Structure formats: C-alpha cells, structure tokens
C-alpha cells in the first residue's frame, strides 16, 4: 500500500483543531525538503513561524504526533505473514558551541550533551520498512565520572533492571508483544543486536492474549548452560548444517587502535563464507540481587566465517532465538532475518544525515523531541520509497508521485517530452535519485542518500512546472 506523508499523520489529535490541521501542512513542507532548515523548507515567513509554534506548543507531544503513524504501521504489519520488529538505540548529539539545549543531558562525557532515541521499527521479510511501532526517548541527568570501571560494574549489579537504561530492551519486547496480539495472523519477531543480550529479555513472558511474539537476539556475553558448558562451545560442537556467503558491511572505527575491542575494529566490505550450526540449550540464570530468575530454554544459531582474509577478524554471530530450528530452511530464515536488522542503521543515518535532526536549531529538548517524531516519519517514507521501487518495480509511478512531479522529472532527466503513460515506479525512483548523484545502472539500486537529495529537487521542479509548465 502506497501512502503519503499526510496519510501518516491523518487523525492526529492534539485537542486543538488548528494544530490537527497544521501537522499535515508542516510534514508536507518539511518532507519535501528534508535536508533543509525549517526556514528553507517552508515557503513563507508565516509558515515558518507556524512550524516553530507547532513544535513549541504544550499540547503537542511525540506520542501524539506518532500515534496515527503507529496505527498505520500496525495495519501494514497485519498484511504480512512475517514481520521483524527491530529495536535499537541511537544518540542524538545536541552539543552546541555556545548555549546548550535546555533539557539535554550528558552522553559519554559532560562535554557532549544530547539525548537517546530507541525505536521499534517494523520490516517485512523482504526488508520493506513498514513504520515505527513504538519508541522511547530519554536524556541522562548525570553520569558517574569518579568511579573506576570495576566500581561502576559493581554498582550496576546492585541496581534492579527497572532502574537501568537497559530496561529499554525489555520494554521494547513488551511493545512487540502488544503488536503481535493486535496482529494475530502475523508472525512477529522482536530483533535486537548484542546490546539486547540481557537475561531478563530471554525470561520475559512473550504471550499476550494467546499470541506469542518470537525473539531473535545476537549474543555478546559468555553464558553457561544448565550442564555447566559454554553456549558458544556447545553450539560449535554440533554438525554444520550448511555453508553460505554473507555480505560484510564496511566499518570505520572512531576508537583509538590501542583501545579497540574486536568488534570495534575497522573493516572493509567483503563477502564472507560462513558455516552455520544450530542447537537447543537451557541457560543457567545469572544472580540478581533483587529476584530469582528462571531457567530459559532457547535455540542458538552460530554463523562463523571459515577462512577470513589475512589480518581480518572472522565474522561470528551467535544468534539466540525462539524461532524453530528443526529444518535447515528454518535456520536460513533466522540468518536472513538477522541480516535485515541492519536496515535500522540506514534509518538512523537517514534521520541524521538526510533529515539533519541533530542540526535543528531549538533551545529546548522538548521541541527537538517533537521535531524528531515528525522527521522519523519522513525518514521512514524515504526508506519506504527506496525499497518499494525494488520490491514493486512495475507499479505506476502515479501511485506515489503527482503528474507535475513525474513529468517535470522525466523532462529534466530524459530531455524530452513526458510520455502519455506514466513510467514505472522503479524507473521514476532511479531518475529522482540521479538528480541526487546516483549513476543509473542496471546492476545497482539507488540508496536513501541520493533519493533524499533528489526529492528536494523534485519539489522545486514540480512547483515550477505547476506555475510555468505546459499545463500551467
């Protein structure tokens, strides 16, 4: 189902008819020029001031902005057989050279100020982004700078999880559980990276109104099984189910070489040949000062690189899941599902580089959080269009773009009159991305960066077409 930005906020309720109407205007203007400042994206001073007043209004909140989008996301989820609910955290760096943002807190030091954003994003089994299903935001009041690393670790152990920032992973699973209950015909899988390797996440109930949400987490800790063996060693001792190749993404580390851990080191893009193994284990619960945790039985899938290039750290994924592993096809599905998790990193990059959320000039964190909610919808739709062009290439481009948009783009790129029949969606997405620097080739697909740059030029060309074009 193809949707507009206005559709994603239709029905937003702020208790004020003017605000209810204003949000559609604001998201259309900012979405047409996602990289521009608010003064640059709005057409006149009055509209600029109205946008700033909207984000500053006490009746406006991120929850109210996102509520209709969350409902629309659930409708899209209910139309799929399998949906991955991916949760992850990103920093919103709001450090300013002079006056700091009111309400922003310390991040890794007192010098850097900002907040944290933890969304639960839905993807179908092909990686098509379906929207944001839930989110959490917070800023730290303070950080501990006087304690040693061991003292900090000991202090964390004395805290219940409800008082730790890591409770967000459990809250994300609970939100995924609610989504699964609302979409009972869809198999919902809550996916997390290694930060989500928390025992409380594995022991959290997954049933809601008779419907279970599944779990898929990449492990990073050494855990013992009930028979006193290490879960990595025990999985490695099982027979190889199959071999395959996986794409390893490029990574550049900002950490000094002498302080890098294995997973923080830089690496280049490559195809890695891996062996895949799987087994079922019962985990021994760790000690907690305030409660006794139960034993948990989980399935574990080990993806391990066979012959890494010289000087390269071998790829190793230990995936903990509740999905079945009885057949190799089911294990392949688990590995493919985890690979889709990387799409949330693209969402964060689109939000920061494309929508420039960290550069928005607001004096208070509350206003930036409202702005973040709106731009989250814009960033999702950029990804949605980019992926939709690949998944549904034969769709008419008019299901997404107005005649003034596709005709002006066609004439600009092709340097000829537009055809009587609208081009296919995939062809139009490629043409728009070419306006942002994408080189059109049969063997490649445009990315979100070239698409968001191209979309800004589409807005300008469409305006000129409407005012001065042959159909004006």
Tab-separated table of C-alpha atoms in Angstrom:
chain	number	residue	atom	x	y	z
A	1	UNK	CA	0.000	0.000	0.000
A	2	UNK	CA	1.492	3.322	-1.107
A	3	UNK	CA	0.928	6.236	1.271
A	4	UNK	CA	1.660	9.944	1.512
A	5	UNK	CA	3.193	11.746	4.470
A	6	UNK	CA	-0.168	13.383	5.153
A	7	UNK	CA	-1.769	9.932	5.441
A	8	UNK	CA	0.701	9.073	8.214
A	9	UNK	CA	-0.482	11.939	10.431
A	10	UNK	CA	-4.142	11.986	9.404
A	11	UNK	CA	-6.259	11.800	12.528
A	12	UNK	CA	-3.610	13.195	14.907
A	13	UNK	CA	-5.441	14.642	17.885
A	14	UNK	CA	-3.927	17.484	19.928
A	15	UNK	CA	-7.135	18.860	21.429
A	16	UNK	CA	-6.988	21.847	19.070
A	17	UNK	CA	-8.463	21.862	15.551
A	18	UNK	CA	-5.826	24.295	14.319
A	19	UNK	CA	-2.997	22.017	15.472
A	20	UNK	CA	-4.771	18.983	13.986
A	21	UNK	CA	-4.802	20.744	10.610
A	22	UNK	CA	-1.331	22.279	10.956
A	23	UNK	CA	0.572	18.982	11.290
A	24	UNK	CA	-0.352	17.906	7.748
A	25	UNK	CA	0.954	21.171	6.311
A	26	UNK	CA	4.158	21.013	8.347
A	27	UNK	CA	5.021	17.413	7.437
A	28	UNK	CA	4.351	18.001	3.735
A	29	UNK	CA	6.632	21.047	3.651
A	30	UNK	CA	9.458	19.525	5.697
A	31	UNK	CA	9.155	16.182	3.912
A	32	UNK	CA	9.554	17.840	0.505
A	33	UNK	CA	12.907	19.320	1.626
A	34	UNK	CA	14.197	17.011	4.371
A	35	UNK	CA	17.779	18.302	4.381
A	36	UNK	CA	16.892	22.000	4.512
A	37	UNK	CA	16.408	24.063	7.646
A	38	UNK	CA	12.836	24.843	8.648
A	39	UNK	CA	13.120	28.402	7.243
A	40	UNK	CA	14.494	26.935	3.999
A	41	UNK	CA	11.818	24.218	3.737
A	42	UNK	CA	8.823	26.468	4.366
A	43	UNK	CA	7.537	28.743	1.613
A	44	UNK	CA	6.917	31.938	3.572
A	45	UNK	CA	7.702	33.571	6.890
A	46	UNK	CA	4.190	32.921	8.212
A	47	UNK	CA	4.518	29.188	7.509
A	48	UNK	CA	7.972	29.114	9.095
A	49	UNK	CA	6.662	30.741	12.268
A	50	UNK	CA	3.655	28.386	12.289
A	51	UNK	CA	6.004	25.374	12.133
A	52	UNK	CA	8.089	26.647	15.044
A	53	UNK	CA	4.927	27.396	17.068
A	54	UNK	CA	3.675	23.872	16.358
A	55	UNK	CA	6.822	22.235	17.790
A	56	UNK	CA	6.721	24.589	20.813
A	57	UNK	CA	3.041	24.064	21.660
A	58	UNK	CA	2.438	22.376	25.032
A	59	UNK	CA	-0.405	20.325	23.526
A	60	UNK	CA	1.990	18.697	21.024
A	61	UNK	CA	3.996	15.617	22.066
A	62	UNK	CA	5.971	12.921	20.209
A	63	UNK	CA	3.383	10.325	21.238
A	64	UNK	CA	0.516	12.331	19.735
A	65	UNK	CA	2.490	13.041	16.548
A	66	UNK	CA	3.335	9.362	16.047
A	67	UNK	CA	0.007	7.867	17.143
A	68	UNK	CA	-1.654	7.753	13.664
A	69	UNK	CA	1.615	6.518	12.113
A	70	UNK	CA	1.836	3.716	14.688
A	71	UNK	CA	-1.749	2.709	13.875
A	72	UNK	CA	-0.977	2.770	10.139
A	73	UNK	CA	2.135	0.674	10.824
A	74	UNK	CA	0.018	-1.958	12.577
A	75	UNK	CA	-2.304	-2.104	9.562
A	76	UNK	CA	0.679	-2.719	7.282
A	77	UNK	CA	2.015	-5.356	9.707
A	78	UNK	CA	-1.309	-7.210	9.660
A	79	UNK	CA	-0.995	-7.609	5.869
A	80	UNK	CA	2.277	-9.587	6.122
A	81	UNK	CA	2.890	-13.188	7.139
A	82	UNK	CA	6.209	-12.457	8.876
A	83	UNK	CA	7.328	-9.113	10.339
A	84	UNK	CA	10.584	-8.229	12.086
A	85	UNK	CA	10.240	-5.707	14.908
A	86	UNK	CA	13.788	-4.366	15.166
A	87	UNK	CA	14.797	-2.314	18.200
A	88	UNK	CA	17.994	-0.319	18.588
A	89	UNK	CA	19.347	2.854	20.225
A	90	UNK	CA	20.979	5.886	18.662
A	91	UNK	CA	22.478	9.023	20.153
A	92	UNK	CA	21.012	12.419	19.300
A	93	UNK	CA	24.055	14.661	19.722
A	94	UNK	CA	22.879	18.189	20.557
A	95	UNK	CA	26.211	19.646	21.673
A	96	UNK	CA	26.322	23.361	20.887
A	97	UNK	CA	29.425	25.605	20.899
A	98	UNK	CA	27.763	28.357	22.952
A	99	UNK	CA	24.328	27.943	24.553
A	100	UNK	CA	23.416	24.312	25.292
A	101	UNK	CA	19.970	22.866	24.627
A	102	UNK	CA	17.786	23.075	27.721
A	103	UNK	CA	16.917	19.567	28.920
A	104	UNK	CA	19.766	17.812	27.073
A	105	UNK	CA	21.902	15.593	29.297
A	106	UNK	CA	25.461	14.262	29.295
A	107	UNK	CA	26.269	11.437	26.890
A	108	UNK	CA	29.636	9.661	27.194
A	109	UNK	CA	31.062	12.763	28.944
A	110	UNK	CA	29.895	16.077	30.377
A	111	UNK	CA	31.224	17.828	27.288
A	112	UNK	CA	28.855	16.101	24.857
A	113	UNK	CA	25.195	16.866	25.508
A	114	UNK	CA	22.149	15.263	23.950
A	115	UNK	CA	19.524	12.551	24.273
A	116	UNK	CA	18.839	8.958	23.204
A	117	UNK	CA	16.253	7.542	20.814
A	118	UNK	CA	15.182	3.878	20.900
A	119	UNK	CA	12.589	2.959	18.228
A	120	UNK	CA	10.928	-0.355	17.415
A	121	UNK	CA	10.841	-0.435	13.615
A	122	UNK	CA	8.847	-2.951	11.584
A	123	UNK	CA	10.163	-4.630	8.406
A	124	UNK	CA	8.605	-7.357	6.310
A	125	UNK	CA	10.569	-10.491	5.372
A	126	UNK	CA	11.969	-8.761	2.262
A	127	UNK	CA	13.228	-5.761	4.231
A	128	UNK	CA	10.460	-3.336	3.236
A	129	UNK	CA	10.144	-0.819	6.114
A	130	UNK	CA	6.578	-0.724	7.451
A	131	UNK	CA	6.971	2.028	10.046
A	132	UNK	CA	7.604	2.725	13.716
A	133	UNK	CA	5.633	0.508	16.104
A	134	UNK	CA	6.878	2.059	19.384
A	135	UNK	CA	9.649	4.291	20.659
A	136	UNK	CA	11.357	5.553	23.799
A	137	UNK	CA	13.363	8.736	24.401
A	138	UNK	CA	15.417	9.892	27.361
A	139	UNK	CA	18.221	12.186	28.464
A	140	UNK	CA	20.597	11.454	31.309
A	141	UNK	CA	20.544	13.616	34.416
A	142	UNK	CA	24.183	12.844	35.179
A	143	UNK	CA	26.960	10.348	34.518
A	144	UNK	CA	29.363	8.802	37.011
A	145	UNK	CA	32.910	10.050	36.414
A	146	UNK	CA	34.609	9.411	39.762
A	147	UNK	CA	34.361	5.598	39.890
A	148	UNK	CA	36.695	3.070	38.282
A	149	UNK	CA	35.437	0.624	35.668
A	150	UNK	CA	35.192	-2.186	38.252
A	151	UNK	CA	33.367	0.070	40.715
A	152	UNK	CA	30.857	1.056	38.037
A	153	UNK	CA	30.294	-2.613	37.207
A	154	UNK	CA	29.731	-3.488	40.851
A	155	UNK	CA	27.303	-0.569	41.262
A	156	UNK	CA	25.301	-1.697	38.213
A	157	UNK	CA	24.968	-5.198	39.666
A	158	UNK	CA	23.284	-3.776	42.769
A	159	UNK	CA	20.615	-1.990	40.731
A	160	UNK	CA	17.372	-3.653	39.626
A	161	UNK	CA	16.901	-3.599	35.886
A	162	UNK	CA	13.979	-1.165	36.213
A	163	UNK	CA	16.499	1.494	37.306
A	164	UNK	CA	18.901	0.831	34.408
A	165	UNK	CA	18.840	2.224	30.882
A	166	UNK	CA	18.970	-1.384	29.645
A	167	UNK	CA	15.330	-1.838	30.683
A	168	UNK	CA	14.506	-0.295	27.282
A	169	UNK	CA	15.159	-3.664	25.640
A	170	UNK	CA	12.588	-5.371	27.864
A	171	UNK	CA	10.129	-2.524	27.256
A	172	UNK	CA	10.705	-2.933	23.516
A	173	UNK	CA	9.861	-6.640	23.769
A	174	UNK	CA	6.700	-5.798	25.711
A	175	UNK	CA	5.710	-3.339	22.981
A	176	UNK	CA	6.394	-6.029	20.357
A	177	UNK	CA	4.211	-8.403	22.370
A	178	UNK	CA	1.348	-5.900	22.148
A	179	UNK	CA	1.851	-5.576	18.380
A	180	UNK	CA	1.748	-9.369	17.990
A	181	UNK	CA	-1.513	-9.507	19.955
A	182	UNK	CA	-3.017	-6.778	17.743
A	183	UNK	CA	-1.915	-8.627	14.555
A	184	UNK	CA	-2.597	-12.299	15.428
A	185	UNK	CA	-2.332	-13.535	11.825
A	186	UNK	CA	1.237	-12.215	11.526
A	187	UNK	CA	4.322	-13.921	12.955
A	188	UNK	CA	6.072	-11.068	14.787
A	189	UNK	CA	9.764	-11.408	15.675
A	190	UNK	CA	11.434	-8.947	18.045
A	191	UNK	CA	15.046	-8.463	16.868
A	192	UNK	CA	17.931	-6.895	18.800
A	193	UNK	CA	21.674	-6.507	18.402
A	194	UNK	CA	24.215	-7.542	21.019
A	195	UNK	CA	23.238	-4.715	23.406
A	196	UNK	CA	19.978	-6.598	23.860
A	197	UNK	CA	21.782	-9.692	25.208
A	198	UNK	CA	20.131	-9.379	28.634
A	199	UNK	CA	18.869	-12.419	30.514
A	200	UNK	CA	15.691	-10.588	31.530
A	201	UNK	CA	14.863	-10.289	27.836
A	202	UNK	CA	15.020	-14.078	27.431
A	203	UNK	CA	12.963	-14.718	30.568
A	204	UNK	CA	10.309	-12.074	29.837
A	205	UNK	CA	6.877	-13.596	29.024
A	206	UNK	CA	6.167	-13.497	25.283
A	207	UNK	CA	2.479	-14.386	25.345
A	208	UNK	CA	-0.298	-11.792	25.136
A	209	UNK	CA	-3.950	-12.814	24.735
A	210	UNK	CA	-2.878	-16.237	23.477
A	211	UNK	CA	-0.495	-14.847	20.799
A	212	UNK	CA	3.280	-15.169	21.165
A	213	UNK	CA	5.944	-12.806	19.906
A	214	UNK	CA	9.186	-14.512	18.834
A	215	UNK	CA	12.661	-13.356	19.827
A	216	UNK	CA	15.948	-13.030	17.901
A	217	UNK	CA	18.983	-11.510	19.646
A	218	UNK	CA	22.658	-11.503	18.810
A	219	UNK	CA	24.632	-12.718	21.831
A	220	UNK	CA	27.711	-10.945	23.169
A	221	UNK	CA	28.109	-12.463	26.629
A	222	UNK	CA	29.516	-15.744	27.865
A	223	UNK	CA	26.609	-17.693	29.324
A	224	UNK	CA	26.578	-21.107	30.947
A	225	UNK	CA	24.050	-23.825	30.284
A	226	UNK	CA	22.467	-25.977	32.972
A	227	UNK	CA	25.086	-28.676	32.315
A	228	UNK	CA	27.877	-26.149	33.074
A	229	UNK	CA	29.107	-25.769	29.475
A	230	UNK	CA	29.652	-22.578	27.492
A	231	UNK	CA	26.871	-21.926	24.962
A	232	UNK	CA	29.310	-20.943	22.188
A	233	UNK	CA	31.440	-24.060	22.651
A	234	UNK	CA	28.396	-26.320	22.857
A	235	UNK	CA	26.924	-24.904	19.629
A	236	UNK	CA	30.265	-25.132	17.839
A	237	UNK	CA	30.444	-28.848	18.673
A	238	UNK	CA	27.322	-29.572	16.608
A	239	UNK	CA	27.370	-30.567	12.932
A	240	UNK	CA	27.468	-27.907	10.224
A	241	UNK	CA	24.007	-27.574	8.665
A	242	UNK	CA	25.072	-25.661	5.559
A	243	UNK	CA	27.543	-23.152	4.159
A	244	UNK	CA	26.696	-19.805	2.584
A	245	UNK	CA	28.096	-16.334	1.940
A	246	UNK	CA	27.041	-13.157	3.754
A	247	UNK	CA	27.730	-9.526	2.921
A	248	UNK	CA	30.010	-7.885	5.469
A	249	UNK	CA	29.446	-4.142	5.653
A	250	UNK	CA	32.230	-1.574	5.723
A	251	UNK	CA	33.042	-0.135	9.129
A	252	UNK	CA	35.353	2.672	10.203
A	253	UNK	CA	36.170	2.923	13.893
A	254	UNK	CA	36.485	6.219	15.775
A	255	UNK	CA	38.172	4.466	18.696
A	256	UNK	CA	41.934	4.639	19.151
A	257	UNK	CA	43.620	1.406	17.878
A	258	UNK	CA	45.079	0.575	21.287
A	259	UNK	CA	41.606	0.750	22.885
A	260	UNK	CA	39.673	-1.188	20.264
A	261	UNK	CA	37.865	-4.379	21.070
A	262	UNK	CA	37.423	-6.967	18.356
A	263	UNK	CA	34.007	-5.645	17.365
A	264	UNK	CA	35.153	-2.014	17.279
A	265	UNK	CA	37.895	-2.520	14.691
A	266	UNK	CA	37.660	-1.074	11.189
A	267	UNK	CA	36.932	-3.389	8.293
A	268	UNK	CA	36.250	-3.270	4.554
A	269	UNK	CA	33.256	-4.591	2.650
A	270	UNK	CA	33.612	-8.231	1.645
A	271	UNK	CA	31.750	-11.470	1.031
A	272	UNK	CA	32.364	-13.879	3.891
A	273	UNK	CA	31.983	-17.643	3.535
A	274	UNK	CA	30.394	-18.945	6.721
A	275	UNK	CA	29.347	-22.225	8.309
A	276	UNK	CA	26.009	-22.394	10.101
A	277	UNK	CA	25.211	-24.583	13.105
A	278	UNK	CA	22.207	-24.722	15.441
A	279	UNK	CA	21.163	-26.373	18.682
A	280	UNK	CA	18.772	-26.070	21.630
A	281	UNK	CA	20.123	-25.101	25.061
A	282	UNK	CA	18.804	-24.462	28.556
A	283	UNK	CA	20.523	-21.455	30.147
A	284	UNK	CA	21.508	-21.224	33.777
A	285	UNK	CA	20.085	-17.984	35.224
A	286	UNK	CA	22.572	-15.375	36.487
A	287	UNK	CA	22.495	-13.971	40.019
A	288	UNK	CA	20.317	-10.927	40.659
A	289	UNK	CA	20.277	-9.100	43.990
A	290	UNK	CA	16.524	-8.454	43.980
A	291	UNK	CA	14.964	-11.516	42.339
A	292	UNK	CA	15.429	-15.115	41.269
A	293	UNK	CA	15.333	-15.570	37.506
A	294	UNK	CA	14.045	-18.805	35.926
A	295	UNK	CA	15.899	-21.197	33.652
A	296	UNK	CA	15.258	-20.484	29.976
A	297	UNK	CA	15.384	-22.864	27.004
A	298	UNK	CA	16.375	-21.182	23.735
A	299	UNK	CA	17.534	-22.101	20.256
A	300	UNK	CA	21.011	-20.922	19.270
A	301	UNK	CA	22.340	-20.435	15.719
A	302	UNK	CA	26.078	-19.992	15.159
A	303	UNK	CA	27.244	-18.244	11.977
A	304	UNK	CA	31.047	-18.412	11.756
A	305	UNK	CA	33.461	-17.425	8.992
A	306	UNK	CA	35.574	-20.280	7.666
A	307	UNK	CA	38.591	-18.648	6.018
A	308	UNK	CA	38.789	-14.925	6.804
A	309	UNK	CA	41.268	-12.800	4.814
A	310	UNK	CA	44.659	-12.322	6.413
A	311	UNK	CA	44.534	-9.658	9.085
A	312	UNK	CA	40.724	-9.657	9.261
A	313	UNK	CA	38.754	-10.672	12.328
A	314	UNK	CA	36.479	-13.614	11.370
A	315	UNK	CA	32.739	-12.988	11.310
A	316	UNK	CA	30.950	-14.680	14.218
A	317	UNK	CA	27.267	-14.315	15.010
A	318	UNK	CA	25.747	-16.255	17.888
A	319	UNK	CA	22.008	-15.760	17.419
A	320	UNK	CA	19.637	-16.585	20.274
A	321	UNK	CA	16.064	-17.167	19.193
A	322	UNK	CA	12.719	-18.748	19.977
A	323	UNK	CA	12.062	-19.461	16.296
A	324	UNK	CA	12.163	-23.169	15.319
A	325	UNK	CA	15.400	-24.738	14.034
A	326	UNK	CA	14.130	-28.212	13.107
A	327	UNK	CA	14.969	-27.848	9.396
A	328	UNK	CA	17.814	-26.075	7.552
A	329	UNK	CA	15.217	-23.849	5.820
A	330	UNK	CA	14.095	-22.551	9.215
A	331	UNK	CA	17.691	-21.814	10.225
A	332	UNK	CA	18.265	-19.959	6.935
A	333	UNK	CA	15.222	-17.820	7.693
A	334	UNK	CA	16.735	-16.882	11.070
A	335	UNK	CA	20.035	-15.805	9.484
A	336	UNK	CA	18.209	-13.828	6.778
A	337	UNK	CA	16.039	-12.154	9.415
A	338	UNK	CA	19.072	-11.007	11.370
A	339	UNK	CA	20.640	-9.576	8.200
A	340	UNK	CA	17.563	-7.344	7.800
A	341	UNK	CA	18.325	-5.863	11.225
A	342	UNK	CA	20.967	-3.675	9.554
A	343	UNK	CA	18.163	-1.673	7.907
A	344	UNK	CA	17.601	0.196	11.172
A	345	UNK	CA	21.130	1.593	10.857
A	346	UNK	CA	20.120	3.032	7.476
A	347	UNK	CA	17.085	4.579	9.166
A	348	UNK	CA	19.314	6.272	11.754
A	349	UNK	CA	21.652	7.555	9.013
A	350	UNK	CA	18.689	8.903	7.039
A	351	UNK	CA	17.346	10.607	10.159
A	352	UNK	CA	20.688	12.258	10.974
A	353	UNK	CA	22.324	12.911	7.591
A	354	UNK	CA	19.217	13.233	5.415
A	355	UNK	CA	16.854	14.941	7.844
A	356	UNK	CA	19.658	16.557	9.864
A	357	UNK	CA	17.794	16.132	13.122
A	358	UNK	CA	20.877	16.904	15.231
A	359	UNK	CA	21.335	20.271	13.475
A	360	UNK	CA	17.840	21.605	14.158
A	361	UNK	CA	18.095	24.903	15.999
A	362	UNK	CA	15.839	24.663	19.030
A	363	UNK	CA	16.572	25.949	22.514
A	364	UNK	CA	14.704	23.165	24.362
A	365	UNK	CA	14.906	19.383	24.160
A	366	UNK	CA	11.093	19.146	24.267
A	367	UNK	CA	10.829	20.947	20.912
A	368	UNK	CA	13.562	18.802	19.376
A	369	UNK	CA	11.744	15.643	20.504
A	370	UNK	CA	8.575	16.826	18.726
A	371	UNK	CA	10.657	17.576	15.645
A	372	UNK	CA	12.350	14.154	15.927
A	373	UNK	CA	8.968	12.407	15.928
A	374	UNK	CA	7.902	14.197	12.735
A	375	UNK	CA	11.206	13.612	10.937
A	376	UNK	CA	11.104	9.932	11.969
A	377	UNK	CA	8.037	9.574	9.746
A	378	UNK	CA	9.784	11.462	6.936
A	379	UNK	CA	12.918	9.283	7.226
A	380	UNK	CA	10.758	6.139	7.203
A	381	UNK	CA	8.990	7.215	3.996
A	382	UNK	CA	12.282	7.937	2.213
A	383	UNK	CA	13.371	4.375	3.021
A	384	UNK	CA	9.928	3.071	2.070
A	385	UNK	CA	10.030	4.658	-1.396
A	386	UNK	CA	13.609	3.497	-1.961
A	387	UNK	CA	12.742	-0.108	-1.111
A	388	UNK	CA	9.340	-0.058	-2.789
A	389	UNK	CA	10.977	0.781	-6.109
A	390	UNK	CA	12.859	-2.523	-5.828
A	391	UNK	CA	10.053	-4.697	-4.442
A	392	UNK	CA	7.248	-3.393	-6.721
A	393	UNK	CA	9.071	-2.085	-9.810
A	394	UNK	CA	6.090	-2.463	-12.151
A	395	UNK	CA	3.783	-0.154	-10.191
A	396	UNK	CA	2.776	3.057	-11.948
A	397	UNK	CA	4.728	5.979	-10.529
A	398	UNK	CA	1.443	7.898	-10.164
A	399	UNK	CA	0.589	5.809	-7.095
A	400	UNK	CA	3.301	7.892	-5.365
A	401	UNK	CA	4.017	10.986	-7.457
A	402	UNK	CA	1.736	13.711	-8.798
A	403	UNK	CA	1.720	14.337	-12.592
A	404	UNK	CA	3.553	17.626	-12.059
A	405	UNK	CA	6.283	15.736	-10.197
A	406	UNK	CA	6.946	12.838	-12.543
A	407	UNK	CA	6.511	14.883	-15.725
A	408	UNK	CA	8.969	17.572	-14.632
A	409	UNK	CA	11.499	14.937	-13.566
A	410	UNK	CA	11.089	12.979	-16.811
A	411	UNK	CA	11.645	16.073	-18.968
A	412	UNK	CA	14.667	17.137	-16.896
A	413	UNK	CA	16.391	13.747	-16.919
A	414	UNK	CA	15.389	12.456	-20.353
A	415	UNK	CA	15.388	15.876	-22.051
A	416	UNK	CA	12.256	15.010	-23.978
A	417	UNK	CA	8.515	15.420	-23.556
A	418	UNK	CA	6.901	13.134	-20.956
A	419	UNK	CA	5.043	10.092	-22.337
A	420	UNK	CA	1.214	9.809	-22.206
A	421	UNK	CA	1.556	6.776	-19.891
A	422	UNK	CA	3.306	7.324	-16.525
A	423	UNK	CA	6.642	5.462	-16.163
A	424	UNK	CA	7.079	2.531	-13.810
A	425	UNK	CA	7.822	3.327	-10.159
A	426	UNK	CA	11.307	1.799	-10.244
A	427	UNK	CA	12.241	3.872	-13.296
A	428	UNK	CA	10.992	7.057	-11.622
A	429	UNK	CA	12.834	6.311	-8.345
A	430	UNK	CA	16.048	5.885	-10.356
A	431	UNK	CA	15.511	9.145	-12.218
A	432	UNK	CA	14.860	11.043	-8.985
A	433	UNK	CA	17.942	9.508	-7.348
A	434	UNK	CA	20.010	10.523	-10.391
A	435	UNK	CA	19.122	14.129	-9.531
A	436	UNK	CA	20.857	13.471	-6.211
A	437	UNK	CA	24.021	11.959	-7.700
A	438	UNK	CA	23.043	8.332	-8.391
A	439	UNK	CA	24.521	6.925	-11.615
A	440	UNK	CA	21.810	4.852	-13.305
A	441	UNK	CA	22.994	1.269	-13.922
A	442	UNK	CA	21.064	-1.965	-14.380
A	443	UNK	CA	23.233	-3.745	-11.827
A	444	UNK	CA	22.750	-1.286	-8.939
A	445	UNK	CA	19.942	0.302	-6.943
A	446	UNK	CA	19.857	3.851	-5.533
A	447	UNK	CA	20.325	4.398	-1.831
A	448	UNK	CA	18.486	6.661	0.580
A	449	UNK	CA	21.098	9.441	0.420
A	450	UNK	CA	20.773	10.104	-3.316
A	451	UNK	CA	16.994	9.730	-3.050
A	452	UNK	CA	16.516	12.350	-0.308
A	453	UNK	CA	18.711	14.816	-2.239
A	454	UNK	CA	16.763	14.114	-5.422
A	455	UNK	CA	13.393	14.515	-3.701
A	456	UNK	CA	14.286	18.090	-2.782
A	457	UNK	CA	14.880	18.927	-6.442
A	458	UNK	CA	11.582	17.236	-7.359
A	459	UNK	CA	9.735	19.654	-5.096
A	460	UNK	CA	11.322	22.681	-6.783
A	461	UNK	CA	10.762	21.345	-10.308
A	462	UNK	CA	7.147	20.436	-9.562
A	463	UNK	CA	6.486	23.949	-8.256
A	464	UNK	CA	7.987	25.444	-11.426
A	465	UNK	CA	6.011	23.006	-13.634
A	466	UNK	CA	2.745	23.969	-11.965
A	467	UNK	CA	3.499	27.693	-12.315
A	468	UNK	CA	5.175	27.874	-15.739
A	469	UNK	CA	4.913	24.415	-17.393
A	470	UNK	CA	2.800	23.419	-20.395
A	471	UNK	CA	-0.154	22.565	-18.137
A	472	UNK	CA	0.006	25.733	-16.011
